[in-house]
Amino acid sequence: THTKYNILDYILQQTGAKPQRQGSKVLLNPCPICGHRDHFFVYPKNNSYYSFSGCCKGGSIIDA
């Protein structure tokens, strides 16, 4: 059977990032890619992430 993987759970298992829910998205600090703060968001509804910083880009669980 196919299991849909949860990107938020995956990133939290792989990093020490702390989640902070902000409406429909979750802010993770520090960024699991570059280590900076306040720009890495996970969108659980569509199982993706996006970084509002030029050093990281967004994507799906495969990109993570």
mmCIF file of N, CA, C and O in Angstrom:
data_model
loop_
_atom_site.group_PDB
_atom_site.id
_atom_site.type_symbol
_atom_site.label_atom_id
_atom_site.label_comp_id
_atom_site.label_asym_id
_atom_site.label_seq_id
_atom_site.Cartn_x
_atom_site.Cartn_y
_atom_site.Cartn_z
ATOM 1 N N THR A 1 0.836 -1.196 0.000
ATOM 2 C CA THR A 1 0.000 0.000 0.000
ATOM 3 C C THR A 1 0.869 1.243 0.000
ATOM 4 O O THR A 1 1.997 1.231 0.463
ATOM 5 N N HIS A 2 0.309 2.322 -0.526
ATOM 6 C CA HIS A 2 1.020 3.594 -0.592
ATOM 7 C C HIS A 2 0.769 4.371 0.694
ATOM 8 O O HIS A 2 -0.354 4.531 1.126
ATOM 9 N N THR A 3 1.830 4.865 1.296
ATOM 10 C CA THR A 3 1.722 5.696 2.481
ATOM 11 C C THR A 3 2.140 7.106 2.117
ATOM 12 O O THR A 3 3.216 7.299 1.556
ATOM 13 N N LYS A 4 1.308 8.085 2.426
ATOM 14 C CA LYS A 4 1.678 9.469 2.170
ATOM 15 C C LYS A 4 2.569 9.937 3.320
ATOM 16 O O LYS A 4 2.194 9.857 4.474
ATOM 17 N N TYR A 5 3.745 10.386 2.979
ATOM 18 C CA TYR A 5 4.686 10.848 3.988
ATOM 19 C C TYR A 5 4.380 12.288 4.362
ATOM 20 O O TYR A 5 4.068 13.108 3.522
ATOM 21 N N ASN A 6 4.502 12.592 5.630
ATOM 22 C CA ASN A 6 4.240 13.924 6.145
ATOM 23 C C ASN A 6 5.555 14.686 6.175
ATOM 24 O O ASN A 6 6.470 14.324 6.909
ATOM 25 N N ILE A 7 5.653 15.769 5.395
ATOM 26 C CA ILE A 7 6.899 16.508 5.287
ATOM 27 C C ILE A 7 7.305 17.148 6.611
ATOM 28 O O ILE A 7 8.480 17.182 6.948
ATOM 29 N N LEU A 8 6.346 17.626 7.386
ATOM 30 C CA LEU A 8 6.681 18.244 8.666
ATOM 31 C C LEU A 8 7.294 17.210 9.602
ATOM 32 O O LEU A 8 8.338 17.469 10.203
ATOM 33 N N ASP A 9 6.675 16.046 9.714
ATOM 34 C CA ASP A 9 7.238 14.990 10.565
ATOM 35 C C ASP A 9 8.631 14.596 10.100
ATOM 36 O O ASP A 9 9.537 14.411 10.900
ATOM 37 N N TYR A 10 8.813 14.476 8.781
ATOM 38 C CA TYR A 10 10.109 14.089 8.227
ATOM 39 C C TYR A 10 11.196 15.104 8.588
ATOM 40 O O TYR A 10 12.267 14.736 9.072
ATOM 41 N N ILE A 11 10.918 16.391 8.372
ATOM 42 C CA ILE A 11 11.917 17.418 8.660
ATOM 43 C C ILE A 11 12.213 17.474 10.154
ATOM 44 O O ILE A 11 13.369 17.606 10.558
ATOM 45 N N LEU A 12 11.196 17.353 10.995
ATOM 46 C CA LEU A 12 11.423 17.388 12.440
ATOM 47 C C LEU A 12 12.250 16.195 12.908
ATOM 48 O O LEU A 12 13.072 16.322 13.812
ATOM 49 N N GLN A 13 12.066 15.026 12.281
ATOM 50 C CA GLN A 13 12.852 13.847 12.633
ATOM 51 C C GLN A 13 14.308 14.000 12.211
ATOM 52 O O GLN A 13 15.202 13.489 12.866
ATOM 53 N N GLN A 14 14.559 14.713 11.114
ATOM 54 C CA GLN A 14 15.898 14.853 10.567
ATOM 55 C C GLN A 14 16.690 16.007 11.190
ATOM 56 O O GLN A 14 17.908 16.047 11.061
ATOM 57 N N THR A 15 16.003 16.945 11.841
ATOM 58 C CA THR A 15 16.655 18.152 12.354
ATOM 59 C C THR A 15 16.234 18.412 13.793
ATOM 60 O O THR A 15 15.351 17.756 14.323
ATOM 61 N N GLY A 16 16.819 19.414 14.380
ATOM 62 C CA GLY A 16 16.430 19.852 15.712
ATOM 63 C C GLY A 16 15.559 21.081 15.678
ATOM 64 O O GLY A 16 15.440 21.797 16.664
ATOM 65 N N ALA A 17 14.947 21.352 14.514
ATOM 66 C CA ALA A 17 14.136 22.559 14.343
ATOM 67 C C ALA A 17 12.926 22.538 15.268
ATOM 68 O O ALA A 17 12.353 21.489 15.551
ATOM 69 N N LYS A 18 12.554 23.708 15.733
ATOM 70 C CA LYS A 18 11.395 23.860 16.611
ATOM 71 C C LYS A 18 10.227 24.435 15.804
ATOM 72 O O LYS A 18 10.347 25.504 15.221
ATOM 73 N N PRO A 19 9.080 23.717 15.774
ATOM 74 C CA PRO A 19 7.931 24.198 15.000
ATOM 75 C C PRO A 19 7.122 25.253 15.752
ATOM 76 O O PRO A 19 6.965 25.188 16.964
ATOM 77 N N GLN A 20 6.635 26.237 15.008
ATOM 78 C CA GLN A 20 5.748 27.259 15.556
ATOM 79 C C GLN A 20 4.637 27.494 14.544
ATOM 80 O O GLN A 20 4.877 28.023 13.458
ATOM 81 N N ARG A 21 3.414 27.074 14.882
ATOM 82 C CA ARG A 21 2.284 27.197 13.950
ATOM 83 C C ARG A 21 1.914 28.662 13.787
ATOM 84 O O ARG A 21 1.828 29.416 14.747
ATOM 85 N N GLN A 22 1.719 29.045 12.515
ATOM 86 C CA GLN A 22 1.270 30.401 12.172
ATOM 87 C C GLN A 22 0.143 30.253 11.152
ATOM 88 O O GLN A 22 0.394 30.226 9.946
ATOM 89 N N GLY A 23 -1.063 30.114 11.644
ATOM 90 C CA GLY A 23 -2.209 29.891 10.774
ATOM 91 C C GLY A 23 -2.108 28.520 10.124
ATOM 92 O O GLY A 23 -1.953 27.519 10.811
ATOM 93 N N SER A 24 -2.130 28.481 8.788
ATOM 94 C CA SER A 24 -2.097 27.202 8.082
ATOM 95 C C SER A 24 -0.677 26.725 7.793
ATOM 96 O O SER A 24 -0.486 25.660 7.234
ATOM 97 N N LYS A 25 0.326 27.518 8.180
ATOM 98 C CA LYS A 25 1.711 27.122 7.930
ATOM 99 C C LYS A 25 2.461 26.981 9.253
ATOM 100 O O LYS A 25 1.991 27.413 10.300
ATOM 101 N N VAL A 26 3.649 26.366 9.184
ATOM 102 C CA VAL A 26 4.463 26.143 10.376
ATOM 103 C C VAL A 26 5.852 26.715 10.121
ATOM 104 O O VAL A 26 6.521 26.337 9.155
ATOM 105 N N LEU A 27 6.276 27.636 10.971
ATOM 106 C CA LEU A 27 7.615 28.213 10.905
ATOM 107 C C LEU A 27 8.567 27.294 11.656
ATOM 108 O O LEU A 27 8.272 26.871 12.772
ATOM 109 N N LEU A 28 9.707 26.969 11.036
ATOM 110 C CA LEU A 28 10.711 26.146 11.696
ATOM 111 C C LEU A 28 11.961 26.973 11.947
ATOM 112 O O LEU A 28 12.477 27.632 11.049
ATOM 113 N N ASN A 29 12.434 26.949 13.188
ATOM 114 C CA ASN A 29 13.668 27.622 13.567
ATOM 115 C C ASN A 29 14.567 26.666 14.307
ATOM 116 O O ASN A 29 14.104 25.956 15.177
ATOM 117 N N PRO A 30 15.846 26.639 13.968
ATOM 118 C CA PRO A 30 16.448 27.330 12.835
ATOM 119 C C PRO A 30 16.105 26.617 11.527
ATOM 120 O O PRO A 30 15.625 25.491 11.532
ATOM 121 N N CYS A 31 16.392 27.285 10.411
ATOM 122 C CA CYS A 31 16.167 26.687 9.094
ATOM 123 C C CYS A 31 16.966 25.389 9.007
ATOM 124 O O CYS A 31 18.159 25.374 9.311
ATOM 125 N N PRO A 32 16.335 24.279 8.618
ATOM 126 C CA PRO A 32 17.049 23.006 8.547
ATOM 127 C C PRO A 32 18.062 22.944 7.400
ATOM 128 O O PRO A 32 18.865 22.021 7.352
ATOM 129 N N ILE A 33 18.059 23.927 6.518
ATOM 130 C CA ILE A 33 19.000 23.928 5.404
ATOM 131 C C ILE A 33 20.213 24.808 5.701
ATOM 132 O O ILE A 33 21.351 24.371 5.589
ATOM 133 N N CYS A 34 19.976 26.070 6.092
ATOM 134 C CA CYS A 34 21.093 27.000 6.265
ATOM 135 C C CYS A 34 21.376 27.360 7.713
ATOM 136 O O CYS A 34 22.419 27.925 8.011
ATOM 137 N N GLY A 35 20.424 27.080 8.628
ATOM 138 C CA GLY A 35 20.641 27.385 10.036
ATOM 139 C C GLY A 35 20.227 28.778 10.472
ATOM 140 O O GLY A 35 20.263 29.085 11.649
ATOM 141 N N HIS A 36 19.810 29.625 9.523
ATOM 142 C CA HIS A 36 19.348 30.957 9.891
ATOM 143 C C HIS A 36 17.911 30.873 10.400
ATOM 144 O O HIS A 36 17.285 29.823 10.369
ATOM 145 N N ARG A 37 17.381 31.999 10.847
ATOM 146 C CA ARG A 37 16.081 31.997 11.508
ATOM 147 C C ARG A 37 15.017 32.774 10.725
ATOM 148 O O ARG A 37 15.331 33.659 9.951
ATOM 149 N N ASP A 38 13.752 32.408 11.011
ATOM 150 C CA ASP A 38 12.565 33.175 10.625
ATOM 151 C C ASP A 38 12.300 33.269 9.124
ATOM 152 O O ASP A 38 11.807 34.283 8.646
ATOM 153 N N HIS A 39 12.597 32.201 8.366
ATOM 154 C CA HIS A 39 12.262 32.250 6.945
ATOM 155 C C HIS A 39 11.853 30.904 6.355
ATOM 156 O O HIS A 39 11.448 30.843 5.208
ATOM 157 N N PHE A 40 11.895 29.820 7.111
ATOM 158 C CA PHE A 40 11.596 28.492 6.575
ATOM 159 C C PHE A 40 10.218 28.044 7.049
ATOM 160 O O PHE A 40 9.995 27.851 8.240
ATOM 161 N N PHE A 41 9.279 27.891 6.097
ATOM 162 C CA PHE A 41 7.903 27.528 6.428
ATOM 163 C C PHE A 41 7.525 26.198 5.787
ATOM 164 O O PHE A 41 7.880 25.922 4.644
ATOM 165 N N VAL A 42 6.776 25.391 6.536
ATOM 166 C CA VAL A 42 6.209 24.142 6.033
ATOM 167 C C VAL A 42 4.702 24.358 5.903
ATOM 168 O O VAL A 42 4.074 24.962 6.774
ATOM 169 N N TYR A 43 4.146 23.860 4.800
ATOM 170 C CA TYR A 43 2.713 23.961 4.528
ATOM 171 C C TYR A 43 2.120 22.552 4.596
ATOM 172 O O TYR A 43 2.124 21.832 3.596
ATOM 173 N N PRO A 44 1.637 22.129 5.780
ATOM 174 C CA PRO A 44 1.131 20.760 5.938
ATOM 175 C C PRO A 44 -0.025 20.423 5.003
ATOM 176 O O PRO A 44 -0.153 19.275 4.576
ATOM 177 N N LYS A 45 -0.852 21.401 4.656
ATOM 178 C CA LYS A 45 -2.022 21.129 3.829
ATOM 179 C C LYS A 45 -1.637 20.572 2.456
ATOM 180 O O LYS A 45 -2.281 19.669 1.949
ATOM 181 N N ASN A 46 -0.568 21.106 1.862
ATOM 182 C CA ASN A 46 -0.147 20.579 0.568
ATOM 183 C C ASN A 46 1.202 19.856 0.638
ATOM 184 O O ASN A 46 1.802 19.557 -0.381
ATOM 185 N N ASN A 47 1.672 19.594 1.872
ATOM 186 C CA ASN A 47 2.855 18.769 2.125
ATOM 187 C C ASN A 47 4.085 19.313 1.386
ATOM 188 O O ASN A 47 4.782 18.581 0.692
ATOM 189 N N SER A 48 4.336 20.631 1.574
ATOM 190 C CA SER A 48 5.474 21.256 0.922
ATOM 191 C C SER A 48 6.136 22.241 1.881
ATOM 192 O O SER A 48 5.657 22.466 2.982
ATOM 193 N N TYR A 49 7.255 22.812 1.433
ATOM 194 C CA TYR A 49 7.915 23.827 2.234
ATOM 195 C C TYR A 49 8.368 24.965 1.323
ATOM 196 O O TYR A 49 8.461 24.812 0.111
ATOM 197 N N TYR A 50 8.649 26.126 1.939
ATOM 198 C CA TYR A 50 9.150 27.258 1.190
ATOM 199 C C TYR A 50 10.006 28.106 2.107
ATOM 200 O O TYR A 50 9.691 28.266 3.283
ATOM 201 N N SER A 51 11.075 28.638 1.565
ATOM 202 C CA SER A 51 11.955 29.517 2.306
ATOM 203 C C SER A 51 11.867 30.917 1.730
ATOM 204 O O SER A 51 11.989 31.096 0.523
ATOM 205 N N PHE A 52 11.660 31.896 2.591
ATOM 206 C CA PHE A 52 11.595 33.287 2.166
ATOM 207 C C PHE A 52 12.973 33.936 2.257
ATOM 208 O O PHE A 52 13.124 35.084 2.607
ATOM 209 N N SER A 53 14.002 33.157 1.947
ATOM 210 C CA SER A 53 15.378 33.624 1.952
ATOM 211 C C SER A 53 16.017 33.211 0.638
ATOM 212 O O SER A 53 15.671 32.191 0.060
ATOM 213 N N GLY A 54 16.953 33.982 0.172
ATOM 214 C CA GLY A 54 17.602 33.667 -1.090
ATOM 215 C C GLY A 54 18.529 32.464 -1.019
ATOM 216 O O GLY A 54 18.918 31.923 -2.051
ATOM 217 N N CYS A 55 18.872 32.010 0.172
ATOM 218 C CA CYS A 55 19.840 30.922 0.288
ATOM 219 C C CYS A 55 19.208 29.538 0.187
ATOM 220 O O CYS A 55 19.906 28.558 -0.028
ATOM 221 N N CYS A 56 17.924 29.431 0.337
ATOM 222 C CA CYS A 56 17.236 28.144 0.317
ATOM 223 C C CYS A 56 16.050 28.256 -0.629
ATOM 224 O O CYS A 56 15.515 29.336 -0.837
ATOM 225 N N LYS A 57 15.606 27.140 -1.175
ATOM 226 C CA LYS A 57 14.405 27.177 -2.012
ATOM 227 C C LYS A 57 13.381 26.211 -1.464
ATOM 228 O O LYS A 57 13.679 25.422 -0.586
ATOM 229 N N GLY A 58 12.205 26.244 -1.986
ATOM 230 C CA GLY A 58 11.126 25.389 -1.513
ATOM 231 C C GLY A 58 11.023 24.108 -2.309
ATOM 232 O O GLY A 58 11.809 23.850 -3.209
ATOM 233 N N GLY A 59 10.028 23.308 -1.931
ATOM 234 C CA GLY A 59 9.792 22.081 -2.667
ATOM 235 C C GLY A 59 8.929 21.100 -1.911
ATOM 236 O O GLY A 59 8.218 21.447 -0.985
ATOM 237 N N SER A 60 9.046 19.848 -2.325
ATOM 238 C CA SER A 60 8.256 18.763 -1.748
ATOM 239 C C SER A 60 9.127 17.947 -0.799
ATOM 240 O O SER A 60 10.290 18.263 -0.575
ATOM 241 N N ILE A 61 8.574 16.875 -0.300
ATOM 242 C CA ILE A 61 9.334 15.994 0.587
ATOM 243 C C ILE A 61 10.528 15.377 -0.147
ATOM 244 O O ILE A 61 11.565 15.128 0.450
ATOM 245 N N ILE A 62 10.417 15.187 -1.437
ATOM 246 C CA ILE A 62 11.531 14.641 -2.206
ATOM 247 C C ILE A 62 12.684 15.645 -2.235
ATOM 248 O O ILE A 62 13.844 15.267 -2.097
ATOM 249 N N ASP A 63 12.366 16.936 -2.356
ATOM 250 C CA ASP A 63 13.401 17.967 -2.335
ATOM 251 C C ASP A 63 14.047 18.085 -0.962
ATOM 252 O O ASP A 63 15.232 18.390 -0.855
ATOM 253 N N ALA A 64 13.243 17.838 0.069
ATOM 254 C CA ALA A 64 13.761 17.932 1.444
ATOM 255 C C ALA A 64 14.765 16.831 1.690
ATOM 256 O O ALA A 64 15.699 16.965 2.410
#
